[in-house]
mmCIF file of C-alpha atoms and ligand atoms in Angstrom:
data_model
loop_
_atom_site.group_PDB
_atom_site.id
_atom_site.type_symbol
_atom_site.label_atom_id
_atom_site.label_comp_id
_atom_site.label_asym_id
_atom_site.label_seq_id
_atom_site.Cartn_x
_atom_site.Cartn_y
_atom_site.Cartn_z
ATOM 1 C CA UNK A 1 72.496 74.672 93.969
ATOM 2 C CA UNK A 2 72.068 74.066 97.658
ATOM 3 C CA UNK A 3 69.956 76.133 99.957
ATOM 4 C CA UNK A 4 71.161 77.358 103.285
ATOM 5 C CA UNK A 5 71.315 74.825 106.072
ATOM 6 C CA UNK A 6 68.380 76.320 107.971
ATOM 7 C CA UNK A 7 65.971 76.001 105.065
ATOM 8 C CA UNK A 8 67.357 72.825 103.467
ATOM 9 C CA UNK A 9 65.917 69.359 103.316
ATOM 10 C CA UNK A 10 67.930 66.121 103.236
ATOM 11 C CA UNK A 11 68.355 64.316 99.911
ATOM 12 C CA UNK A 12 65.439 62.167 98.768
ATOM 13 C CA UNK A 13 65.082 58.670 100.158
ATOM 14 C CA UNK A 14 65.103 57.169 96.663
ATOM 15 C CA UNK A 15 68.806 58.128 96.453
ATOM 16 C CA UNK A 16 69.388 55.535 99.164
ATOM 17 C CA UNK A 17 66.953 52.849 98.097
ATOM 18 C CA UNK A 18 67.000 52.788 94.289
ATOM 19 C CA UNK A 19 69.461 50.312 92.744
ATOM 20 C CA UNK A 20 69.554 52.365 89.541
ATOM 21 C CA UNK A 21 70.743 55.404 91.475
ATOM 22 C CA UNK A 22 73.872 53.510 92.535
ATOM 23 C CA UNK A 23 74.682 52.884 88.841
ATOM 24 C CA UNK A 24 74.493 56.643 88.230
ATOM 25 C CA UNK A 25 76.642 57.284 91.326
ATOM 26 C CA UNK A 26 79.367 55.052 89.907
ATOM 27 C CA UNK A 27 79.461 57.119 86.738
ATOM 28 C CA UNK A 28 79.148 60.508 88.389
ATOM 29 C CA UNK A 29 81.005 60.007 91.675
ATOM 30 C CA UNK A 30 83.119 56.862 92.067
ATOM 31 C CA UNK A 31 84.681 57.151 88.578
ATOM 32 C CA UNK A 32 85.269 60.908 89.043
ATOM 33 C CA UNK A 33 86.900 61.104 92.446
ATOM 34 C CA UNK A 34 90.175 59.916 93.963
ATOM 35 C CA UNK A 35 89.544 56.441 95.324
ATOM 36 C CA UNK A 36 91.838 54.878 97.945
ATOM 37 C CA UNK A 37 92.684 51.481 96.499
ATOM 38 C CA UNK A 38 95.514 50.010 98.553
ATOM 39 C CA UNK A 39 98.803 50.378 100.402
ATOM 40 C CA UNK A 40 101.732 52.164 98.801
ATOM 41 C CA UNK A 41 104.055 49.605 100.430
ATOM 42 C CA UNK A 42 102.608 46.903 98.132
ATOM 43 C CA UNK A 43 103.786 48.695 94.992
ATOM 44 C CA UNK A 44 107.086 50.107 96.202
ATOM 45 C CA UNK A 45 109.601 48.129 94.090
ATOM 46 C CA UNK A 46 109.936 47.999 90.275
ATOM 47 C CA UNK A 47 107.588 45.405 88.749
ATOM 48 C CA UNK A 48 105.320 45.234 91.789
ATOM 49 C CA UNK A 49 101.632 45.420 90.973
ATOM 50 C CA UNK A 50 98.229 45.520 92.599
ATOM 51 C CA UNK A 51 94.917 44.652 90.900
ATOM 52 C CA UNK A 52 91.875 46.417 92.277
ATOM 53 C CA UNK A 53 88.359 47.423 91.255
ATOM 54 C CA UNK A 54 86.924 50.896 91.427
ATOM 55 C CA UNK A 55 83.169 50.517 91.697
ATOM 56 C CA UNK A 56 83.491 47.416 89.515
ATOM 57 C CA UNK A 57 85.995 48.931 87.048
ATOM 58 C CA UNK A 58 89.101 46.691 86.880
ATOM 59 C CA UNK A 59 92.313 48.602 87.480
ATOM 60 C CA UNK A 60 95.987 47.595 87.644
ATOM 61 C CA UNK A 61 98.556 49.639 89.562
ATOM 62 C CA UNK A 62 102.118 48.926 88.455
ATOM 63 C CA UNK A 63 105.534 50.294 89.470
ATOM 64 C CA UNK A 64 107.690 50.627 86.346
ATOM 65 C CA UNK A 65 111.392 49.856 86.032
ATOM 66 C CA UNK A 66 111.826 53.649 85.876
ATOM 67 C CA UNK A 67 110.365 53.874 89.397
ATOM 68 C CA UNK A 68 107.174 55.577 88.188
ATOM 69 C CA UNK A 69 103.861 54.345 89.578
ATOM 70 C CA UNK A 70 101.208 53.907 86.852
ATOM 71 C CA UNK A 71 97.593 52.813 86.771
ATOM 72 C CA UNK A 72 95.897 51.145 83.798
ATOM 73 C CA UNK A 73 92.688 49.497 82.866
ATOM 74 C CA UNK A 74 93.206 45.856 83.884
ATOM 75 C CA UNK A 75 91.227 44.700 80.830
ATOM 76 C CA UNK A 76 92.985 42.991 77.944
ATOM 77 C CA UNK A 77 92.506 44.710 74.588
ATOM 78 C CA UNK A 78 92.023 41.332 72.869
ATOM 79 C CA UNK A 79 88.787 39.862 74.241
ATOM 80 C CA UNK A 80 88.506 41.664 77.563
ATOM 81 C CA UNK A 81 89.845 39.189 80.090
ATOM 82 C CA UNK A 82 91.179 40.790 83.223
ATOM 83 C CA UNK A 83 94.964 40.525 83.220
ATOM 84 C CA UNK A 84 96.418 40.831 86.697
ATOM 85 C CA UNK A 85 95.045 39.365 89.898
ATOM 86 C CA UNK A 86 95.886 40.258 93.491
ATOM 87 C CA UNK A 87 99.296 41.591 94.343
ATOM 88 C CA UNK A 88 102.751 40.502 93.181
ATOM 89 C CA UNK A 89 105.812 41.282 91.141
ATOM 90 C CA UNK A 90 106.352 40.722 87.383
ATOM 91 C CA UNK A 91 108.656 41.659 84.524
ATOM 92 C CA UNK A 92 105.731 42.099 82.154
ATOM 93 C CA UNK A 93 101.932 41.813 82.314
ATOM 94 C CA UNK A 94 100.661 38.634 80.672
ATOM 95 C CA UNK A 95 96.992 38.032 79.998
ATOM 96 C CA UNK A 96 96.047 34.558 81.259
ATOM 97 C CA UNK A 97 93.566 33.949 78.402
ATOM 98 C CA UNK A 98 95.620 33.942 75.160
ATOM 99 C CA UNK A 99 98.940 35.223 76.445
ATOM 100 C CA UNK A 100 99.032 38.760 75.109
ATOM 101 C CA UNK A 101 101.836 40.421 77.013
ATOM 102 C CA UNK A 102 102.133 44.073 77.969
ATOM 103 C CA UNK A 103 105.123 46.020 79.302
ATOM 104 C CA UNK A 104 105.096 47.554 82.778
ATOM 105 C CA UNK A 105 104.091 50.854 81.151
ATOM 106 C CA UNK A 106 101.074 49.315 79.445
ATOM 107 C CA UNK A 107 102.284 48.914 75.815
ATOM 108 C CA UNK A 108 101.431 45.653 74.016
ATOM 109 C CA UNK A 109 104.685 43.695 73.481
ATOM 110 C CA UNK A 110 103.509 40.277 72.274
ATOM 111 C CA UNK A 111 100.327 39.024 70.594
ATOM 112 C CA UNK A 112 100.934 35.378 69.646
ATOM 113 C CA UNK A 113 99.787 34.166 66.213
ATOM 114 C CA UNK A 114 98.247 37.453 65.254
ATOM 115 C CA UNK A 115 99.855 37.836 61.811
ATOM 116 C CA UNK A 116 97.586 38.789 58.918
ATOM 117 C CA UNK A 117 95.136 40.854 60.934
ATOM 118 C CA UNK A 118 94.312 43.962 58.896
ATOM 119 C CA UNK A 119 93.999 47.526 60.111
ATOM 120 C CA UNK A 120 95.700 46.564 63.332
ATOM 121 C CA UNK A 121 99.147 47.500 64.617
ATOM 122 C CA UNK A 122 100.621 45.906 67.683
ATOM 123 C CA UNK A 123 102.487 49.123 68.463
ATOM 124 C CA UNK A 124 99.206 51.086 68.612
ATOM 125 C CA UNK A 125 97.752 48.932 71.363
ATOM 126 C CA UNK A 126 98.102 49.970 74.977
ATOM 127 C CA UNK A 127 96.183 49.557 78.175
ATOM 128 C CA UNK A 128 94.267 52.840 78.800
ATOM 129 C CA UNK A 129 95.903 54.866 81.571
ATOM 130 C CA UNK A 130 94.212 56.110 84.725
ATOM 131 C CA UNK A 131 95.571 58.668 87.150
ATOM 132 C CA UNK A 132 97.356 57.414 90.233
ATOM 133 C CA UNK A 133 98.827 59.299 93.191
ATOM 134 C CA UNK A 134 100.266 58.381 96.558
ATOM 135 C CA UNK A 135 99.876 60.096 99.878
ATOM 136 C CA UNK A 136 101.354 58.586 102.991
ATOM 137 C CA UNK A 137 100.574 54.858 103.154
ATOM 138 C CA UNK A 138 97.749 55.119 100.577
ATOM 139 C CA UNK A 139 97.497 54.779 96.798
ATOM 140 C CA UNK A 140 94.650 56.675 95.152
ATOM 141 C CA UNK A 141 93.351 56.163 91.631
ATOM 142 C CA UNK A 142 91.091 58.441 89.609
ATOM 143 C CA UNK A 143 89.388 56.960 86.524
ATOM 144 C CA UNK A 144 88.656 60.479 85.242
ATOM 145 C CA UNK A 145 91.502 62.484 83.726
ATOM 146 C CA UNK A 146 89.809 65.878 84.134
ATOM 147 C CA UNK A 147 89.091 66.269 87.840
ATOM 148 C CA UNK A 148 91.280 68.211 90.309
ATOM 149 C CA UNK A 149 94.609 66.755 91.481
ATOM 150 C CA UNK A 150 94.702 64.775 94.722
ATOM 151 C CA UNK A 151 96.643 67.585 96.445
ATOM 152 C CA UNK A 152 93.847 70.027 95.593
ATOM 153 C CA UNK A 153 91.204 67.685 96.991
ATOM 154 C CA UNK A 154 93.175 67.059 100.204
ATOM 155 C CA UNK A 155 93.697 70.797 100.714
ATOM 156 C CA UNK A 156 95.207 71.540 104.111
ATOM 157 C CA UNK A 157 94.842 67.964 105.451
ATOM 158 C CA UNK A 158 98.525 66.962 104.887
ATOM 159 C CA UNK A 159 99.688 70.099 106.755
ATOM 160 C CA UNK A 160 97.373 69.486 109.676
ATOM 161 C CA UNK A 161 98.344 65.807 109.920
ATOM 162 C CA UNK A 162 102.024 66.764 109.886
ATOM 163 C CA UNK A 163 101.410 69.428 112.561
ATOM 164 C CA UNK A 164 99.973 66.764 114.835
ATOM 165 C CA UNK A 165 103.271 64.904 114.554
ATOM 166 C CA UNK A 166 102.092 62.061 112.318
ATOM 167 C CA UNK A 167 104.869 60.977 109.892
ATOM 168 C CA UNK A 168 102.626 59.833 107.031
ATOM 169 C CA UNK A 169 105.425 58.408 104.924
ATOM 170 C CA UNK A 170 106.681 56.174 107.767
ATOM 171 C CA UNK A 171 103.421 54.646 108.981
ATOM 172 C CA UNK A 172 103.419 50.968 109.702
ATOM 173 C CA UNK A 173 100.291 48.991 108.735
ATOM 174 C CA UNK A 174 99.105 47.089 111.762
ATOM 175 C CA UNK A 175 95.560 45.728 111.490
ATOM 176 C CA UNK A 176 92.506 45.569 109.261
ATOM 177 C CA UNK A 177 88.893 44.812 110.138
ATOM 178 C CA UNK A 178 85.998 44.658 107.629
ATOM 179 C CA UNK A 179 82.315 45.118 108.352
ATOM 180 C CA UNK A 180 79.505 44.383 105.928
ATOM 181 C CA UNK A 181 76.475 46.561 106.693
ATOM 182 C CA UNK A 182 72.920 46.315 105.379
ATOM 183 C CA UNK A 183 72.543 49.934 104.350
ATOM 184 C CA UNK A 184 73.287 52.310 101.524
ATOM 185 C CA UNK A 185 76.861 53.709 101.622
ATOM 186 C CA UNK A 186 75.514 57.255 102.166
ATOM 187 C CA UNK A 187 73.671 56.196 105.320
ATOM 188 C CA UNK A 188 77.023 55.263 106.809
ATOM 189 C CA UNK A 189 78.696 58.469 105.641
ATOM 190 C CA UNK A 190 75.796 60.640 106.902
ATOM 191 C CA UNK A 191 76.185 58.989 110.299
ATOM 192 C CA UNK A 192 79.926 59.582 110.398
ATOM 193 C CA UNK A 193 79.496 63.278 109.642
ATOM 194 C CA UNK A 194 77.631 64.370 112.751
ATOM 195 C CA UNK A 195 78.081 64.186 116.494
ATOM 196 C CA UNK A 196 74.357 64.762 117.030
ATOM 197 C CA UNK A 197 73.768 61.059 117.648
ATOM 198 C CA UNK A 198 76.439 60.760 120.348
ATOM 199 C CA UNK A 199 74.259 61.333 123.441
ATOM 200 C CA UNK A 200 71.560 58.839 122.440
ATOM 201 C CA UNK A 201 73.499 56.277 120.445
ATOM 202 C CA UNK A 202 77.021 56.148 121.912
ATOM 203 C CA UNK A 203 76.755 56.593 125.685
ATOM 204 C CA UNK A 204 80.301 55.331 126.322
ATOM 205 C CA UNK A 205 81.872 57.572 123.710
ATOM 206 C CA UNK A 206 79.719 60.492 124.855
ATOM 207 C CA UNK A 207 81.273 60.181 128.329
ATOM 208 C CA UNK A 208 84.747 60.625 126.821
ATOM 209 C CA UNK A 209 84.107 63.737 124.746
ATOM 210 C CA UNK A 210 83.411 67.349 125.430
ATOM 211 C CA UNK A 211 80.124 67.464 123.503
ATOM 212 C CA UNK A 212 79.692 71.231 123.892
ATOM 213 C CA UNK A 213 82.953 71.786 122.080
ATOM 214 C CA UNK A 214 82.213 69.223 119.341
ATOM 215 C CA UNK A 215 82.336 70.963 115.963
ATOM 216 C CA UNK A 216 82.299 70.122 112.250
ATOM 217 C CA UNK A 217 84.132 72.393 109.773
ATOM 218 C CA UNK A 218 83.460 72.052 106.048
ATOM 219 C CA UNK A 219 85.788 72.745 103.127
ATOM 220 C CA UNK A 220 85.512 72.296 99.354
ATOM 221 C CA UNK A 221 85.859 68.483 99.172
ATOM 222 C CA UNK A 222 86.296 67.480 102.812
ATOM 223 C CA UNK A 223 85.171 68.217 106.332
ATOM 224 C CA UNK A 224 86.912 67.917 109.639
ATOM 225 C CA UNK A 225 85.537 67.177 113.097
ATOM 226 C CA UNK A 226 86.842 68.618 116.295
ATOM 227 C CA UNK A 227 86.041 66.321 119.220
ATOM 228 C CA UNK A 228 88.140 67.115 122.294
ATOM 229 C CA UNK A 229 88.450 64.527 125.023
ATOM 230 C CA UNK A 230 86.793 65.734 128.222
ATOM 231 C CA UNK A 231 88.960 66.220 131.308
ATOM 232 C CA UNK A 232 87.991 63.650 133.972
ATOM 233 C CA UNK A 233 85.873 64.779 136.896
ATOM 234 C CA UNK A 234 87.446 63.778 140.191
ATOM 235 C CA UNK A 235 85.802 60.768 141.805
ATOM 236 C CA UNK A 236 83.256 60.268 138.990
ATOM 237 C CA UNK A 237 85.180 59.066 135.975
ATOM 238 C CA UNK A 238 86.982 55.918 137.094
ATOM 239 C CA UNK A 239 85.512 53.956 134.236
ATOM 240 C CA UNK A 240 86.786 56.364 131.578
ATOM 241 C CA UNK A 241 88.773 54.761 128.795
ATOM 242 C CA UNK A 242 90.974 57.682 127.856
ATOM 243 C CA UNK A 243 92.881 59.103 130.762
ATOM 244 C CA UNK A 244 93.137 62.555 129.116
ATOM 245 C CA UNK A 245 94.765 65.010 131.466
ATOM 246 C CA UNK A 246 98.210 63.897 130.221
ATOM 247 C CA UNK A 247 97.945 66.931 127.976
ATOM 248 C CA UNK A 248 98.070 64.967 124.727
ATOM 249 C CA UNK A 249 94.425 64.673 123.813
ATOM 250 C CA UNK A 250 94.567 66.100 120.351
ATOM 251 C CA UNK A 251 92.905 64.216 117.547
ATOM 252 C CA UNK A 252 91.872 65.010 113.993
ATOM 253 C CA UNK A 253 88.979 63.472 112.058
ATOM 254 C CA UNK A 254 88.630 64.012 108.329
ATOM 255 C CA UNK A 255 86.096 62.869 105.821
ATOM 256 C CA UNK A 256 87.109 63.244 102.154
ATOM 257 C CA UNK A 257 84.333 63.165 99.607
ATOM 258 C CA UNK A 258 82.906 60.721 98.885
ATOM 259 C CA UNK A 259 83.986 57.689 100.926
ATOM 260 C CA UNK A 260 87.301 58.067 102.751
ATOM 261 C CA UNK A 261 87.826 58.906 106.432
ATOM 262 C CA UNK A 262 91.026 59.539 108.340
ATOM 263 C CA UNK A 263 91.238 59.478 112.099
ATOM 264 C CA UNK A 264 94.555 60.879 113.322
ATOM 265 C CA UNK A 265 95.787 60.494 116.905
ATOM 266 C CA UNK A 266 99.097 61.381 118.509
ATOM 267 C CA UNK A 267 100.267 57.763 118.206
ATOM 268 C CA UNK A 268 98.204 56.122 115.446
ATOM 269 C CA UNK A 269 96.244 56.790 112.299
ATOM 270 C CA UNK A 270 93.256 54.855 111.109
ATOM 271 C CA UNK A 271 91.338 54.950 107.847
ATOM 272 C CA UNK A 272 87.786 53.967 106.996
ATOM 273 C CA UNK A 273 86.948 53.184 103.384
ATOM 274 C CA UNK A 274 83.255 52.960 102.590
ATOM 275 C CA UNK A 275 82.448 50.833 99.531
ATOM 276 C CA UNK A 276 79.005 50.279 98.050
ATOM 277 C CA UNK A 277 78.504 46.575 97.367
ATOM 278 C CA UNK A 278 74.867 47.066 96.384
ATOM 279 C CA UNK A 279 72.392 49.888 96.825
ATOM 280 C CA UNK A 280 71.559 48.486 100.298
ATOM 281 C CA UNK A 281 74.836 46.802 101.193
ATOM 282 C CA UNK A 282 78.076 48.493 102.204
ATOM 283 C CA UNK A 283 81.538 47.257 103.022
ATOM 284 C CA UNK A 284 83.452 49.359 105.528
ATOM 285 C CA UNK A 285 87.182 48.703 105.778
ATOM 286 C CA UNK A 286 88.916 49.857 108.947
ATOM 287 C CA UNK A 287 92.695 49.917 108.936
ATOM 288 C CA UNK A 288 95.112 50.995 111.656
ATOM 289 C CA UNK A 289 98.607 52.335 111.141
ATOM 290 C CA UNK A 290 101.111 53.078 113.895
ATOM 291 C CA UNK A 291 104.047 55.485 114.058
ATOM 292 C CA UNK A 292 107.662 54.397 114.397
ATOM 293 C CA UNK A 293 108.963 55.114 117.919
ATOM 294 C CA UNK A 294 112.754 55.123 117.792
ATOM 295 C CA UNK A 295 113.907 51.744 116.484
ATOM 296 C CA UNK A 296 110.694 49.828 116.995
ATOM 297 C CA UNK A 297 107.119 50.116 115.848
ATOM 298 C CA UNK A 298 104.389 48.881 118.159
ATOM 299 C CA UNK A 299 101.231 47.285 116.821
ATOM 300 C CA UNK A 300 97.861 48.865 117.525
ATOM 301 C CA UNK A 301 96.610 47.822 120.947
ATOM 302 C CA UNK A 302 93.714 45.331 121.225
ATOM 303 C CA UNK A 303 91.947 47.816 123.511
ATOM 304 C CA UNK A 304 91.941 50.489 120.788
ATOM 305 C CA UNK A 305 90.455 48.023 118.280
ATOM 306 C CA UNK A 306 87.883 46.758 120.823
ATOM 307 C CA UNK A 307 86.685 50.281 121.636
ATOM 308 C CA UNK A 308 86.383 51.121 117.925
ATOM 309 C CA UNK A 309 84.475 47.888 117.429
ATOM 310 C CA UNK A 310 82.015 48.712 120.218
ATOM 311 C CA UNK A 311 81.247 52.088 118.607
ATOM 312 C CA UNK A 312 81.039 50.501 115.153
ATOM 313 C CA UNK A 313 78.473 47.918 116.374
ATOM 314 C CA UNK A 314 76.356 50.779 117.718
ATOM 315 C CA UNK A 315 76.657 52.620 114.378
ATOM 316 C CA UNK A 316 75.833 49.457 112.387
ATOM 317 C CA UNK A 317 72.552 49.007 114.303
ATOM 318 C CA UNK A 318 71.620 52.653 113.657
ATOM 319 C CA UNK A 319 72.503 52.503 109.974
ATOM 320 C CA UNK A 320 70.491 49.342 109.378
ATOM 321 C CA UNK A 321 67.503 50.886 111.143
ATOM 322 C CA UNK A 322 67.809 54.001 108.961
ATOM 323 C CA UNK A 323 67.965 51.954 105.773
ATOM 324 C CA UNK A 324 64.682 50.246 106.734
ATOM 325 C CA UNK A 325 63.104 53.615 107.466
ATOM 326 C CA UNK A 326 64.270 55.188 104.227
ATOM 327 C CA UNK A 327 62.425 52.466 102.326
ATOM 328 C CA UNK A 328 59.194 53.321 104.132
ATOM 329 C CA UNK A 329 56.382 54.728 101.990
ATOM 330 C CA UNK A 330 55.761 57.313 104.700
ATOM 331 C CA UNK A 331 59.177 59.029 104.499
ATOM 332 C CA UNK A 332 61.021 61.000 101.835
ATOM 333 C CA UNK A 333 63.138 63.864 103.225
ATOM 334 C CA UNK A 334 64.055 65.224 106.618
ATOM 335 C CA UNK A 335 65.555 68.465 108.045
ATOM 336 C CA UNK A 336 68.946 69.284 109.554
ATOM 337 C CA UNK A 337 69.950 70.475 113.005
ATOM 338 C CA UNK A 338 71.594 73.830 112.224
ATOM 339 C CA UNK A 339 73.894 73.365 115.207
ATOM 340 C CA UNK A 340 74.871 69.740 114.661
ATOM 341 C CA UNK A 341 74.297 68.591 111.115
ATOM 342 C CA UNK A 342 76.183 71.056 108.906
ATOM 343 C CA UNK A 343 78.588 68.237 107.906
ATOM 344 C CA UNK A 344 75.716 66.067 106.605
ATOM 345 C CA UNK A 345 74.311 69.058 104.685
ATOM 346 C CA UNK A 346 77.766 69.704 103.149
ATOM 347 C CA UNK A 347 77.930 66.059 101.949
ATOM 348 C CA UNK A 348 74.417 66.296 100.494
ATOM 349 C CA UNK A 349 75.327 69.505 98.651
ATOM 350 C CA UNK A 350 78.302 67.702 97.076
ATOM 351 C CA UNK A 351 75.972 64.828 96.144
ATOM 352 C CA UNK A 352 73.606 67.282 94.452
ATOM 353 C CA UNK A 353 76.519 68.960 92.667
ATOM 354 C CA UNK A 354 77.921 65.707 91.279
ATOM 355 C CA UNK A 355 74.545 64.120 90.480
ATOM 356 C CA UNK A 356 73.081 67.264 88.896
ATOM 357 C CA UNK A 357 70.837 66.520 85.957
ATOM 358 C CA UNK A 358 70.606 62.800 86.561
ATOM 359 C CA UNK A 359 67.901 62.268 89.156
HETATM 360 S S1 FES B 1 91.730 38.212 76.173
HETATM 361 FE FE1 FES B 1 93.756 38.659 76.708
HETATM 362 S S2 FES B 1 94.926 37.560 75.306
HETATM 363 FE FE2 FES B 1 92.910 37.112 74.709
HETATM 364 FE FE1 FE2 B 2 78.387 56.944 115.487
#
């Protein structure tokens, strides 16, 4: 198991640079954890469906006529064509290759011209089920049937989000921005999990936050960051972006193992989903949701998106530099700041736990 933070080393650089390691991560991590795959609003009505991939594994999410949300393998049992594409609404699920048709709960209804096939019963054929759960605006799927329930993984997060006044079931999707980054997905996650790089790498963000109070708390499958906005100093902080001082400067930042982040503010919530595209290529999806205010719901402000984008560009530069360095023959492992990098260490301990016996 893991050593204490003060004696520990970071995970080996080969975990970030070896394409074969990503294949093992799919099997050990991405197909064994709750993966955020889309918006609950897209599969709200009976017959609505959403086709997604979980680390390359085709998955269909379908709302049944009984109102139950189900997830299946999106692979036809005949000759393995994928069945559904994109997002839509259907009465049944028809494979586009030879027209085998499945019910909304995954049972095979029709297999044209399949008489005379021996040792085969239409009624025995179904699309293999996966677990699916909803929380707030998100749908999560877990390919593995044995791992803890979503509620267990999220722990106290739903309570804390509710306590901040965020109505998760009423959020309005406002805006999405994607970034493709030339680094391993863990480089991006490592970077998200510490405030240690704020002074050197994010001067404008550093001015906004009370760095001395910055803190990372770790739990079983997630960590949270406490980053209070600094009160302005009279005469010196005209250029500050956040006014603070209006008393409502609370914010919550959560990272949920392995690749989901939630940033919760008094008037909006944003998520970051971190998807490995290759061992050295990562897609980060940023989405903003706003809260209903009385009758109307405002969209996220362009200033909020622009500030996030400025920080993200700074992080992208850092992450791409780190990926280059990790591939260097001169580097393998580093050490952690005890004061500032406990969140990175926590992530690495989870990596070691899930990858045990493979490396
Ligand atoms: S592969 Fe689906 S019907 Fe043939
Ligand atoms: Fe950063």
